Amino acid sequence: MANLKEIRNRISSVSSTMQITSAMKMVSAAKLKKAQDAITAMRPYADKLTELLQSLSATLDADSGSKFSTQREVNNVLIVPITSNRGLCGAFNSNIIKQTQHLIDSVYADKNVSVVAIGKKSSDAFTKQNRVVANKSDVFEDLTFDNVAAIAELLMDKFVSGEFDKIEIVYNKFKNAATQIVMTEQFLPIVPVEGDTNSNADYIFEPSKEQIVEELIPKSLKTQLYKGVRDSFASEHGARMTAMHKATDNATELRDQLKLTYNKARQAAITNEILEIVGGAEALNN
């Protein structure tokens, strides 16, 4: 059995760790509320804008289609994994990295695959493979629509120029604090809507359907990426809050076990001392 000093040191160490994890849990909980409100308010607008755009694009003739909906033979693929800049959030980052690696190794095994990393963890993972063409991890330092829109413009330029034939984003979709869903969405070319496209018959277009689509597409793409980054941001704080909650519970359990072990060791030491005293007294009496 470990001596009392070693056990006391371990109890002190575990207690310090428990204070840190508890503080991190409270910080993430405070940030989660704001991030959750932001993505909850934005999601219906982003989904409706994408739905409207896809429906309008499907009614256009092939010759009048947008440069962002051009279907080409897929040889060069760009993947945009969205992770965090920090760890201590459970499997949040590893799930994105695994999904991106699956796309590279399986889905696009015979293609040239590059990565635009959003988040330091994805940048570190794929820089080792020499796949990162741009690192946009600094966007989380000031997460605004304009800063994310600049990244979306970079992606659109790379597609229009023909540098890449397909662009996909991989991110965690926020469901609740304990659940994040790994999503893989095609960013470019625009995915045409399936099914009946006559739902727009009652719309009056001014100045024209084509011009409206051309103006909506860049805004819709920027909004789509911003929604993905916002989803990931909320998911990060939810995952970190959950991970730190579990870490705090584990530290509390370990501390209680160590205290029990310490008390048993202390009682054993006291009992031995009593036995030695009694034994010495008996020896003197004899």
mmCIF file of C-alpha atoms in Angstrom:
data_model
loop_
_atom_site.group_PDB
_atom_site.id
_atom_site.type_symbol
_atom_site.label_atom_id
_atom_site.label_comp_id
_atom_site.label_asym_id
_atom_site.label_seq_id
_atom_site.Cartn_x
_atom_site.Cartn_y
_atom_site.Cartn_z
ATOM 1 C CA MET A 1 0.000 0.000 0.000
ATOM 2 C CA ALA A 2 1.306 3.459 -0.864
ATOM 3 C CA ASN A 3 2.480 5.581 2.035
ATOM 4 C CA LEU A 4 0.333 8.404 3.384
ATOM 5 C CA LYS A 5 2.388 11.201 1.819
ATOM 6 C CA GLU A 6 2.022 9.742 -1.697
ATOM 7 C CA ILE A 7 -1.735 9.357 -1.259
ATOM 8 C CA ARG A 8 -2.062 12.952 0.032
ATOM 9 C CA ASN A 9 -0.144 14.210 -3.012
ATOM 10 C CA ARG A 10 -2.424 12.285 -5.347
ATOM 11 C CA ILE A 11 -5.537 13.627 -3.623
ATOM 12 C CA SER A 12 -4.202 17.169 -3.977
ATOM 13 C CA SER A 13 -3.382 16.605 -7.665
ATOM 14 C CA VAL A 14 -6.804 15.130 -8.476
ATOM 15 C CA SER A 15 -8.566 17.948 -6.602
ATOM 16 C CA SER A 16 -6.658 20.546 -8.640
ATOM 17 C CA THR A 17 -7.582 18.777 -11.875
ATOM 18 C CA MET A 18 -11.221 18.651 -10.786
ATOM 19 C CA GLN A 19 -11.244 22.420 -10.201
ATOM 20 C CA ILE A 20 -9.833 23.036 -13.697
ATOM 21 C CA THR A 21 -12.309 20.739 -15.467
ATOM 22 C CA SER A 22 -15.209 22.208 -13.495
ATOM 23 C CA ALA A 23 -14.179 25.743 -14.468
ATOM 24 C CA MET A 24 -13.831 24.751 -18.139
ATOM 25 C CA LYS A 25 -17.277 23.172 -18.024
ATOM 26 C CA MET A 26 -18.836 26.390 -16.715
ATOM 27 C CA VAL A 27 -17.033 28.535 -19.315
ATOM 28 C CA SER A 28 -18.205 26.284 -22.174
ATOM 29 C CA ALA A 29 -21.744 26.259 -20.772
ATOM 30 C CA ALA A 30 -21.816 30.059 -20.823
ATOM 31 C CA LYS A 31 -20.464 30.224 -24.390
ATOM 32 C CA LEU A 32 -22.774 27.429 -25.550
ATOM 33 C CA LYS A 33 -25.933 29.412 -24.781
ATOM 34 C CA LYS A 34 -24.900 32.273 -27.063
ATOM 35 C CA ALA A 35 -23.638 29.961 -29.827
ATOM 36 C CA GLN A 36 -26.789 27.812 -29.642
ATOM 37 C CA ASP A 37 -29.059 30.843 -29.924
ATOM 38 C CA ALA A 38 -27.104 32.068 -32.954
ATOM 39 C CA ILE A 39 -27.306 28.815 -34.931
ATOM 40 C CA THR A 40 -30.941 28.170 -33.930
ATOM 41 C CA ALA A 41 -31.963 31.584 -35.222
ATOM 42 C CA MET A 42 -29.939 31.278 -38.410
ATOM 43 C CA ARG A 43 -30.724 27.711 -39.495
ATOM 44 C CA PRO A 44 -34.308 28.257 -40.813
ATOM 45 C CA TYR A 45 -33.176 31.222 -42.930
ATOM 46 C CA ALA A 46 -30.196 29.347 -44.372
ATOM 47 C CA ASP A 47 -32.246 26.222 -45.137
ATOM 48 C CA LYS A 48 -35.031 28.206 -46.811
ATOM 49 C CA LEU A 49 -32.567 30.234 -48.886
ATOM 50 C CA THR A 50 -30.844 27.056 -50.091
ATOM 51 C CA GLU A 51 -34.187 25.419 -50.879
ATOM 52 C CA LEU A 52 -35.368 28.457 -52.860
ATOM 53 C CA LEU A 53 -32.108 28.675 -54.764
ATOM 54 C CA GLN A 54 -32.086 24.999 -55.704
ATOM 55 C CA SER A 55 -35.716 25.149 -56.800
ATOM 56 C CA LEU A 56 -35.096 28.230 -58.950
ATOM 57 C CA SER A 57 -31.925 26.782 -60.453
ATOM 58 C CA ALA A 58 -33.748 23.598 -61.430
ATOM 59 C CA THR A 59 -36.201 25.572 -63.587
ATOM 60 C CA LEU A 60 -33.483 27.292 -65.633
ATOM 61 C CA ASP A 61 -32.350 26.023 -68.993
ATOM 62 C CA ALA A 62 -28.993 24.300 -69.130
ATOM 63 C CA ASP A 63 -27.544 27.094 -71.243
ATOM 64 C CA SER A 64 -28.527 29.755 -68.731
ATOM 65 C CA GLY A 65 -27.250 27.855 -65.737
ATOM 66 C CA SER A 66 -24.871 29.466 -63.294
ATOM 67 C CA LYS A 67 -21.111 29.030 -63.371
ATOM 68 C CA PHE A 68 -21.472 27.642 -59.858
ATOM 69 C CA SER A 69 -23.701 24.769 -61.018
ATOM 70 C CA THR A 70 -21.424 23.561 -63.823
ATOM 71 C CA GLN A 71 -20.990 19.814 -63.670
ATOM 72 C CA ARG A 72 -17.498 18.669 -64.671
ATOM 73 C CA GLU A 73 -15.670 15.382 -64.610
ATOM 74 C CA VAL A 74 -14.375 15.090 -61.073
ATOM 75 C CA ASN A 75 -10.596 14.851 -60.973
ATOM 76 C CA ASN A 76 -9.610 17.434 -58.360
ATOM 77 C CA VAL A 77 -11.551 17.536 -55.104
ATOM 78 C CA LEU A 78 -11.338 20.092 -52.311
ATOM 79 C CA ILE A 79 -12.524 19.158 -48.809
ATOM 80 C CA VAL A 80 -13.140 21.745 -46.099
ATOM 81 C CA PRO A 81 -13.029 20.065 -42.640
ATOM 82 C CA ILE A 82 -14.245 22.350 -39.847
ATOM 83 C CA THR A 83 -12.710 21.564 -36.452
ATOM 84 C CA SER A 84 -11.693 23.631 -33.433
ATOM 85 C CA ASN A 85 -8.443 25.328 -32.516
ATOM 86 C CA ARG A 86 -8.324 23.631 -29.113
ATOM 87 C CA GLY A 87 -8.771 20.141 -27.754
ATOM 88 C CA LEU A 88 -10.371 18.774 -24.563
ATOM 89 C CA CYS A 89 -13.726 18.338 -26.305
ATOM 90 C CA GLY A 90 -14.022 14.566 -26.542
ATOM 91 C CA ALA A 91 -14.333 13.047 -30.021
ATOM 92 C CA PHE A 92 -15.434 16.338 -31.593
ATOM 93 C CA ASN A 93 -12.278 16.864 -33.673
ATOM 94 C CA SER A 94 -11.359 13.222 -34.240
ATOM 95 C CA ASN A 95 -14.776 12.495 -35.800
ATOM 96 C CA ILE A 96 -14.259 15.226 -38.416
ATOM 97 C CA ILE A 97 -10.703 14.096 -39.137
ATOM 98 C CA LYS A 98 -11.833 10.463 -39.486
ATOM 99 C CA GLN A 99 -14.670 11.399 -41.846
ATOM 100 C CA THR A 100 -12.350 13.536 -43.971
ATOM 101 C CA GLN A 101 -9.787 10.738 -44.081
ATOM 102 C CA HIS A 102 -12.548 8.331 -45.127
ATOM 103 C CA LEU A 103 -13.443 10.617 -48.036
ATOM 104 C CA ILE A 104 -9.785 10.801 -49.056
ATOM 105 C CA ASP A 105 -9.082 7.072 -48.762
ATOM 106 C CA SER A 106 -12.389 5.601 -49.971
ATOM 107 C CA VAL A 107 -14.771 7.958 -51.732
ATOM 108 C CA TYR A 108 -12.100 9.888 -53.661
ATOM 109 C CA ALA A 109 -9.311 7.335 -53.556
ATOM 110 C CA ASP A 110 -8.535 7.791 -57.272
ATOM 111 C CA LYS A 111 -8.822 11.609 -57.218
ATOM 112 C CA ASN A 112 -6.472 14.441 -56.356
ATOM 113 C CA VAL A 113 -7.718 15.611 -52.971
ATOM 114 C CA SER A 114 -6.713 18.848 -51.257
ATOM 115 C CA VAL A 115 -7.840 20.448 -47.999
ATOM 116 C CA VAL A 116 -8.729 23.962 -46.883
ATOM 117 C CA ALA A 117 -8.531 23.650 -43.105
ATOM 118 C CA ILE A 118 -10.832 25.617 -40.824
ATOM 119 C CA GLY A 119 -9.564 24.886 -37.321
ATOM 120 C CA LYS A 120 -6.056 24.190 -36.045
ATOM 121 C CA LYS A 121 -6.755 20.511 -35.346
ATOM 122 C CA SER A 122 -7.645 19.732 -38.974
ATOM 123 C CA SER A 123 -4.711 21.815 -40.180
ATOM 124 C CA ASP A 124 -2.285 19.844 -37.989
ATOM 125 C CA ALA A 125 -3.738 16.517 -39.125
ATOM 126 C CA PHE A 126 -3.607 17.110 -42.884
ATOM 127 C CA THR A 127 -0.495 19.281 -43.083
ATOM 128 C CA LYS A 128 1.420 16.087 -42.329
ATOM 129 C CA GLN A 129 -0.056 14.633 -45.539
ATOM 130 C CA ASN A 130 0.833 17.755 -47.564
ATOM 131 C CA ARG A 131 -2.814 18.268 -48.535
ATOM 132 C CA VAL A 132 -3.510 21.686 -46.958
ATOM 133 C CA VAL A 133 -3.669 24.460 -49.575
ATOM 134 C CA ALA A 134 -4.992 27.083 -47.135
ATOM 135 C CA ASN A 135 -5.315 27.352 -43.361
ATOM 136 C CA LYS A 136 -8.204 29.509 -42.130
ATOM 137 C CA SER A 137 -8.007 28.669 -38.428
ATOM 138 C CA ASP A 138 -7.921 32.335 -37.448
ATOM 139 C CA VAL A 139 -11.610 32.740 -38.351
ATOM 140 C CA PHE A 140 -12.589 31.621 -34.826
ATOM 141 C CA GLU A 141 -10.751 34.588 -33.313
ATOM 142 C CA ASP A 142 -13.447 36.855 -34.762
ATOM 143 C CA LEU A 143 -16.339 34.722 -35.970
ATOM 144 C CA THR A 144 -18.396 37.048 -38.165
ATOM 145 C CA PHE A 145 -20.296 36.572 -41.409
ATOM 146 C CA ASP A 146 -17.841 38.786 -43.314
ATOM 147 C CA ASN A 147 -14.810 36.736 -42.239
ATOM 148 C CA VAL A 148 -16.487 33.454 -43.221
ATOM 149 C CA ALA A 149 -17.729 35.035 -46.477
ATOM 150 C CA ALA A 150 -14.111 35.725 -47.424
ATOM 151 C CA ILE A 151 -13.387 31.993 -47.136
ATOM 152 C CA ALA A 152 -16.478 31.185 -49.214
ATOM 153 C CA GLU A 153 -15.275 33.600 -51.915
ATOM 154 C CA LEU A 154 -11.922 31.816 -51.961
ATOM 155 C CA LEU A 155 -13.671 28.474 -52.467
ATOM 156 C CA MET A 156 -15.918 29.891 -55.212
ATOM 157 C CA ASP A 157 -12.900 31.349 -57.042
ATOM 158 C CA LYS A 158 -11.100 28.016 -56.916
ATOM 159 C CA PHE A 159 -14.143 26.255 -58.403
ATOM 160 C CA VAL A 160 -14.872 28.821 -61.128
ATOM 161 C CA SER A 161 -11.213 28.886 -62.201
ATOM 162 C CA GLY A 162 -11.326 25.109 -62.712
ATOM 163 C CA GLU A 163 -8.713 24.417 -60.052
ATOM 164 C CA PHE A 164 -11.182 22.068 -58.360
ATOM 165 C CA ASP A 165 -14.124 20.193 -59.840
ATOM 166 C CA LYS A 166 -15.928 19.515 -56.574
ATOM 167 C CA ILE A 167 -15.873 21.047 -53.102
ATOM 168 C CA GLU A 168 -17.315 19.471 -49.954
ATOM 169 C CA ILE A 169 -17.499 20.670 -46.370
ATOM 170 C CA VAL A 170 -17.338 18.376 -43.321
ATOM 171 C CA TYR A 171 -18.568 19.652 -39.974
ATOM 172 C CA ASN A 172 -20.417 18.769 -36.777
ATOM 173 C CA LYS A 173 -24.087 19.699 -36.831
ATOM 174 C CA PHE A 174 -25.327 20.837 -33.438
ATOM 175 C CA LYS A 175 -28.251 18.828 -32.065
ATOM 176 C CA ASN A 176 -27.832 19.321 -28.332
ATOM 177 C CA ALA A 177 -25.031 19.656 -25.803
ATOM 178 C CA ALA A 178 -24.414 15.916 -25.758
ATOM 179 C CA THR A 179 -25.005 15.098 -29.436
ATOM 180 C CA GLN A 180 -23.231 16.307 -32.565
ATOM 181 C CA ILE A 181 -23.895 14.838 -36.007
ATOM 182 C CA VAL A 182 -21.054 14.628 -38.525
ATOM 183 C CA MET A 183 -22.268 16.155 -41.783
ATOM 184 C CA THR A 184 -20.770 16.018 -45.276
ATOM 185 C CA GLU A 185 -22.320 18.588 -47.608
ATOM 186 C CA GLN A 186 -21.534 19.344 -51.232
ATOM 187 C CA PHE A 187 -20.620 23.004 -51.480
ATOM 188 C CA LEU A 188 -19.913 23.222 -55.206
ATOM 189 C CA PRO A 189 -21.229 22.579 -57.767
ATOM 190 C CA ILE A 190 -24.719 23.437 -56.524
ATOM 191 C CA VAL A 191 -26.793 20.329 -55.991
ATOM 192 C CA PRO A 192 -29.929 20.468 -58.190
ATOM 193 C CA VAL A 193 -33.217 19.910 -56.421
ATOM 194 C CA GLU A 194 -34.935 16.569 -56.969
ATOM 195 C CA GLY A 195 -38.632 16.101 -57.603
ATOM 196 C CA ASP A 196 -41.292 18.513 -58.819
ATOM 197 C CA THR A 197 -39.911 21.915 -59.806
ATOM 198 C CA ASN A 198 -43.251 23.552 -60.589
ATOM 199 C CA SER A 199 -43.712 24.871 -57.052
ATOM 200 C CA ASN A 200 -42.542 28.307 -58.211
ATOM 201 C CA ALA A 201 -45.365 28.833 -60.696
ATOM 202 C CA ASP A 202 -47.025 31.450 -58.476
ATOM 203 C CA TYR A 203 -43.877 33.549 -58.062
ATOM 204 C CA ILE A 204 -43.454 36.812 -59.983
ATOM 205 C CA PHE A 205 -39.795 37.413 -60.820
ATOM 206 C CA GLU A 206 -38.417 40.925 -61.134
ATOM 207 C CA PRO A 207 -36.173 41.735 -62.968
ATOM 208 C CA SER A 208 -35.724 38.124 -64.166
ATOM 209 C CA LYS A 209 -35.372 34.633 -62.807
ATOM 210 C CA GLU A 210 -31.834 34.301 -64.204
ATOM 211 C CA GLN A 211 -30.600 37.529 -62.649
ATOM 212 C CA ILE A 212 -32.159 36.717 -59.310
ATOM 213 C CA VAL A 213 -30.450 33.334 -59.271
ATOM 214 C CA GLU A 214 -27.098 34.854 -60.193
ATOM 215 C CA GLU A 215 -27.354 37.292 -57.300
ATOM 216 C CA LEU A 216 -28.670 34.725 -54.828
ATOM 217 C CA ILE A 217 -26.054 32.036 -55.469
ATOM 218 C CA PRO A 218 -23.012 33.802 -53.928
ATOM 219 C CA LYS A 219 -25.070 34.894 -50.929
ATOM 220 C CA SER A 220 -26.490 31.403 -50.489
ATOM 221 C CA LEU A 221 -23.044 29.785 -50.638
ATOM 222 C CA LYS A 222 -21.647 32.237 -48.098
ATOM 223 C CA THR A 223 -24.615 31.570 -45.841
ATOM 224 C CA GLN A 224 -24.195 27.806 -46.220
ATOM 225 C CA LEU A 225 -20.555 27.950 -45.122
ATOM 226 C CA TYR A 226 -21.336 30.364 -42.297
ATOM 227 C CA LYS A 227 -24.052 28.010 -41.056
ATOM 228 C CA GLY A 228 -21.557 25.124 -41.087
ATOM 229 C CA VAL A 229 -18.985 27.112 -39.120
ATOM 230 C CA ARG A 230 -21.643 28.306 -36.655
ATOM 231 C CA ASP A 231 -22.935 24.749 -36.237
ATOM 232 C CA SER A 232 -19.400 23.553 -35.570
ATOM 233 C CA PHE A 233 -18.766 26.386 -33.105
ATOM 234 C CA ALA A 234 -21.858 25.524 -31.062
ATOM 235 C CA SER A 235 -21.041 21.810 -31.255
ATOM 236 C CA GLU A 236 -17.521 22.461 -29.978
ATOM 237 C CA HIS A 237 -18.749 24.129 -26.800
ATOM 238 C CA GLY A 238 -21.400 21.459 -26.300
ATOM 239 C CA ALA A 239 -18.824 18.693 -26.724
ATOM 240 C CA ARG A 240 -16.342 20.436 -24.404
ATOM 241 C CA MET A 241 -18.993 21.024 -21.743
ATOM 242 C CA THR A 242 -19.993 17.350 -21.872
ATOM 243 C CA ALA A 243 -16.377 16.150 -21.832
ATOM 244 C CA MET A 244 -15.453 18.385 -18.895
ATOM 245 C CA HIS A 245 -18.589 17.300 -17.023
ATOM 246 C CA LYS A 246 -17.547 13.657 -17.388
ATOM 247 C CA ALA A 247 -13.953 14.506 -16.457
ATOM 248 C CA THR A 248 -15.148 16.298 -13.317
ATOM 249 C CA ASP A 249 -17.307 13.312 -12.342
ATOM 250 C CA ASN A 250 -14.381 10.926 -12.890
ATOM 251 C CA ALA A 251 -12.042 13.145 -10.864
ATOM 252 C CA THR A 252 -14.593 13.319 -8.033
ATOM 253 C CA GLU A 253 -14.926 9.531 -8.019
ATOM 254 C CA LEU A 254 -11.144 9.057 -8.026
ATOM 255 C CA ARG A 255 -10.692 11.595 -5.228
ATOM 256 C CA ASP A 256 -13.268 9.793 -3.080
ATOM 257 C CA GLN A 257 -11.517 6.463 -3.684
ATOM 258 C CA LEU A 258 -8.158 7.977 -2.748
ATOM 259 C CA LYS A 259 -9.609 9.478 0.428
ATOM 260 C CA LEU A 260 -10.986 6.064 1.370
ATOM 261 C CA THR A 261 -7.604 4.480 0.685
ATOM 262 C CA TYR A 262 -5.900 7.230 2.716
ATOM 263 C CA ASN A 263 -8.223 6.688 5.697
ATOM 264 C CA LYS A 264 -7.650 2.933 5.588
ATOM 265 C CA ALA A 265 -3.883 3.398 5.432
ATOM 266 C CA ARG A 266 -4.015 5.920 8.293
ATOM 267 C CA GLN A 267 -6.121 3.601 10.428
ATOM 268 C CA ALA A 268 -3.729 0.742 9.707
ATOM 269 C CA ALA A 269 -0.760 2.901 10.714
ATOM 270 C CA ILE A 270 -2.486 3.953 13.957
ATOM 271 C CA THR A 271 -3.390 0.343 14.739
ATOM 272 C CA ASN A 272 0.223 -0.745 14.211
ATOM 273 C CA GLU A 273 1.457 1.991 16.524
ATOM 274 C CA ILE A 274 -1.015 0.939 19.219
ATOM 275 C CA LEU A 275 0.043 -2.681 18.865
ATOM 276 C CA GLU A 276 3.694 -1.693 19.170
ATOM 277 C CA ILE A 277 2.957 0.358 22.299
ATOM 278 C CA VAL A 278 0.925 -2.442 23.877
ATOM 279 C CA GLY A 279 3.566 -4.987 22.926
ATOM 280 C CA GLY A 280 6.307 -2.823 24.454
ATOM 281 C CA ALA A 281 4.324 -2.349 27.671
ATOM 282 C CA GLU A 282 3.727 -6.101 27.949
ATOM 283 C CA ALA A 283 7.430 -6.754 27.468
ATOM 284 C CA LEU A 284 8.306 -4.306 30.288
ATOM 285 C CA ASN A 285 5.759 -5.880 32.612
ATOM 286 C CA ASN A 286 7.257 -9.317 31.993
#
